[in-house]
mmCIF file of C-alpha atoms in Angstrom:
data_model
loop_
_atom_site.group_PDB
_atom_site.id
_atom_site.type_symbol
_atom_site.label_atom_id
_atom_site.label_comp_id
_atom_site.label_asym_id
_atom_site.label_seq_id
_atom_site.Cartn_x
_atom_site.Cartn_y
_atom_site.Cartn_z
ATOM 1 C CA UNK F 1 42.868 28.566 139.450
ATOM 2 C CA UNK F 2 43.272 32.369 139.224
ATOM 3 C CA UNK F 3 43.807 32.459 143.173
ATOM 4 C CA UNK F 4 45.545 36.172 142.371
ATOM 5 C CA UNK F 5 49.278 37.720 141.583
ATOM 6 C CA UNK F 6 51.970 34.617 142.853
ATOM 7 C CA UNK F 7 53.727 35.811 145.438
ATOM 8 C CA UNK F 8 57.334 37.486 144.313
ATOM 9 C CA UNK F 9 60.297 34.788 144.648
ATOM 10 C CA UNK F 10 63.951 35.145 145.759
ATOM 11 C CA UNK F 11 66.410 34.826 143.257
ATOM 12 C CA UNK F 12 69.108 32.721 143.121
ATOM 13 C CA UNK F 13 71.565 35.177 144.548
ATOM 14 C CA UNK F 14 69.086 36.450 147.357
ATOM 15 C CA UNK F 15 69.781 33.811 149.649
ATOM 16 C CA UNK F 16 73.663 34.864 149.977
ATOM 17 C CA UNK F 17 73.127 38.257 150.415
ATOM 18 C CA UNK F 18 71.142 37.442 153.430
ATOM 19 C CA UNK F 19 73.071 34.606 154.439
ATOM 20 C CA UNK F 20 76.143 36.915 154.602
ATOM 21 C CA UNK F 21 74.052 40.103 156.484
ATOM 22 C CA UNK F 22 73.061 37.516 158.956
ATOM 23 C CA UNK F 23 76.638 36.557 159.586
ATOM 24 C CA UNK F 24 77.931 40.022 160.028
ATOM 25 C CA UNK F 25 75.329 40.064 162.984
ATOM 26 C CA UNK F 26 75.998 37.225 164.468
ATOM 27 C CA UNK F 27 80.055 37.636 164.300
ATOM 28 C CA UNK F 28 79.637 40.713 166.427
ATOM 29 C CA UNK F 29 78.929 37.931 169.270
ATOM 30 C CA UNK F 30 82.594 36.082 168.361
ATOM 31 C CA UNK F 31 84.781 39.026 169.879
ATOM 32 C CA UNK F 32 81.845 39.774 172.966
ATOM 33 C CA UNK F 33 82.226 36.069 174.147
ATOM 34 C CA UNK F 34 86.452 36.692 173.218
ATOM 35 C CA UNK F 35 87.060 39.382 175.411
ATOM 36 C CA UNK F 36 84.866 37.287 178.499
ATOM 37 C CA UNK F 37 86.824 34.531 177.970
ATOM 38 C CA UNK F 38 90.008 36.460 177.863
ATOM 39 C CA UNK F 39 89.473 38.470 180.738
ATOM 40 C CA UNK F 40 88.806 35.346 183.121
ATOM 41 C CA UNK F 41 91.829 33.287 181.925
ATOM 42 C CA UNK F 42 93.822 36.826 182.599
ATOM 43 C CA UNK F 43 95.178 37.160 178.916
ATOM 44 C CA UNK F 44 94.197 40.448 177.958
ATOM 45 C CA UNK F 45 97.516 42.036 177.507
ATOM 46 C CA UNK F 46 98.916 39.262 175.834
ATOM 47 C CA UNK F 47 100.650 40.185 172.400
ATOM 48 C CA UNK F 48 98.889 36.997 170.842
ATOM 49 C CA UNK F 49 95.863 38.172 171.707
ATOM 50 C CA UNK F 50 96.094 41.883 170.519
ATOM 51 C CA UNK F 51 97.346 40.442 167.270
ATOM 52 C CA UNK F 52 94.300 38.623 167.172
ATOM 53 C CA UNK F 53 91.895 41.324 168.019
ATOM 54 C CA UNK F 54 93.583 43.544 165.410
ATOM 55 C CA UNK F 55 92.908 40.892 162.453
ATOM 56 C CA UNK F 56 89.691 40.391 163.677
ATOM 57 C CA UNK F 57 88.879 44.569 163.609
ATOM 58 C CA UNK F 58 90.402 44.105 159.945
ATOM 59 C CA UNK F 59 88.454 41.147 159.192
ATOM 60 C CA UNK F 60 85.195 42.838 160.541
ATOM 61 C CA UNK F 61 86.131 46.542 158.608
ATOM 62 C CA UNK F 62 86.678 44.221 154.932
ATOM 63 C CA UNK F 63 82.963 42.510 155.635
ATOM 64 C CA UNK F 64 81.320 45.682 156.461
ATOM 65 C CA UNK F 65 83.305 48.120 154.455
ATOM 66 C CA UNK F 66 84.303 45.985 151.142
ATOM 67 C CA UNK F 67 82.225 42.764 150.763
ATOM 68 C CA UNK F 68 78.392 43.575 151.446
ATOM 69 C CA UNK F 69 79.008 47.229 149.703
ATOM 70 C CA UNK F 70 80.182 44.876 146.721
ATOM 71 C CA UNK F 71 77.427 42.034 146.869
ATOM 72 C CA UNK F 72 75.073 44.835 146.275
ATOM 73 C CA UNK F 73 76.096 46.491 143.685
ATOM 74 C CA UNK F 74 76.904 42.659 142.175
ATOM 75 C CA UNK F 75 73.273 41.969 142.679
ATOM 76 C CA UNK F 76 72.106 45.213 141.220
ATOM 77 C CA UNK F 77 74.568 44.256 138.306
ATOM 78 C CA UNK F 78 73.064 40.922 137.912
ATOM 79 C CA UNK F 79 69.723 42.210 137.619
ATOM 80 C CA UNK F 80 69.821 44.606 134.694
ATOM 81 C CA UNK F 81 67.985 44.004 131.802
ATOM 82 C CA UNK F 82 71.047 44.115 129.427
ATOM 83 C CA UNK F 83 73.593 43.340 132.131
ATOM 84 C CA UNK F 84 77.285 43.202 130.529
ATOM 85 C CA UNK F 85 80.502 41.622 132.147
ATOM 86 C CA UNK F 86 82.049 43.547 134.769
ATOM 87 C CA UNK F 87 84.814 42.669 137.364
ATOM 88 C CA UNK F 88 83.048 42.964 140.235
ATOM 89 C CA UNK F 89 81.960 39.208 140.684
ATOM 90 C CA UNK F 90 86.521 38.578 140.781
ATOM 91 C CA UNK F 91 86.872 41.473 142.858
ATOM 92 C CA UNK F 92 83.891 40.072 145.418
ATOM 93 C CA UNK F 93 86.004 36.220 145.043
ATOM 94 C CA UNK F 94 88.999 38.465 146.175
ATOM 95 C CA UNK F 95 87.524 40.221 148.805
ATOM 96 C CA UNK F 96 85.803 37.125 150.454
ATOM 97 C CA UNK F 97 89.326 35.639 150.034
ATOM 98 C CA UNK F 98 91.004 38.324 152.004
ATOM 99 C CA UNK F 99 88.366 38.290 154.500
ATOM 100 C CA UNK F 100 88.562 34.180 154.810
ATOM 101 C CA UNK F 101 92.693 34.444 155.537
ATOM 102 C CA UNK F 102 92.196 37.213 158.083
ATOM 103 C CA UNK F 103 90.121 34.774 160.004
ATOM 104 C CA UNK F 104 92.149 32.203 159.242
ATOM 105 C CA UNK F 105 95.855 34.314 161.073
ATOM 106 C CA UNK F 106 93.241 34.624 163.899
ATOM 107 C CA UNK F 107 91.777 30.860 164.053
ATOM 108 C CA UNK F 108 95.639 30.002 164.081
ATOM 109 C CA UNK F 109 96.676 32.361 166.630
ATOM 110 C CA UNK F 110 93.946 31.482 169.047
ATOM 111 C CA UNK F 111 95.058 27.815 168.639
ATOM 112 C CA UNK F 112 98.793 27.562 169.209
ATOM 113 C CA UNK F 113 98.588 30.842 171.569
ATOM 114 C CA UNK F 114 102.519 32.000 171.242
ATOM 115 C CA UNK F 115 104.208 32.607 174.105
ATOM 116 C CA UNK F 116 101.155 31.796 176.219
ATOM 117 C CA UNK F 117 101.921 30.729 179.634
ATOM 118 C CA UNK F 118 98.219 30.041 181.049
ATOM 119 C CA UNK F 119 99.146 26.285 180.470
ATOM 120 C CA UNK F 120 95.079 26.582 179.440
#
């Protein structure tokens, strides 16, 4: 009943980019609560575990660096009035990809821990 303007909406692709900010934040904790738990089970030096921190620096560098650089300029992309086909929406799927099996080598090494002799 003429209440005034409706209030703007997300789009569809608003929800990732946020989604995907949010994460960046919060997987600045992962490595934090890492090192603590690293420290006390007296790993630190363990080749493993540098491995692990080294994927994890690349994993971080292709999020920050590569991926949310790319999701913007997909969303600006995606919301021009005439907006034609580009590459960046494969490049993003390879990116993410990359990023996924860098966490994945690190997920992996974390689990079977080679040449870990904590018995932990």
């Amino acid at each position: 009943m003429g209440a005034g303007p409706e209030p703007a909406r997300a789009g569809p692709h608003q929800g990732g980019r946020g989604a995907g900010r949010v994460y960046a934040a919060v997987g600045i904790a992962v490595p934090l609560f890492g090192f603590g738990t690293a420290g006390s089970l007296g790993v630190l030096g363990s080749a493993w575990l540098i491995a692990s921190i080294i994927l994890t620096a690349a994993a971080a560098a292709v999020l920050a660096l590569l991926i949310l650089p790319a999701q913007d300029g997909a969303l600006t992309a995606a919301r021009a009035p005439a907006a034609t086909a580009t590459r960046a929406p494969a490049r993003l799927a390879m990116l993410t990809g990359v990023f996924n099996l860098l966490w994945a080598a690190v997920t992996i090494l974390m689990i079977i821990r080679p040449g870990s002799t904590t018995g932990v």
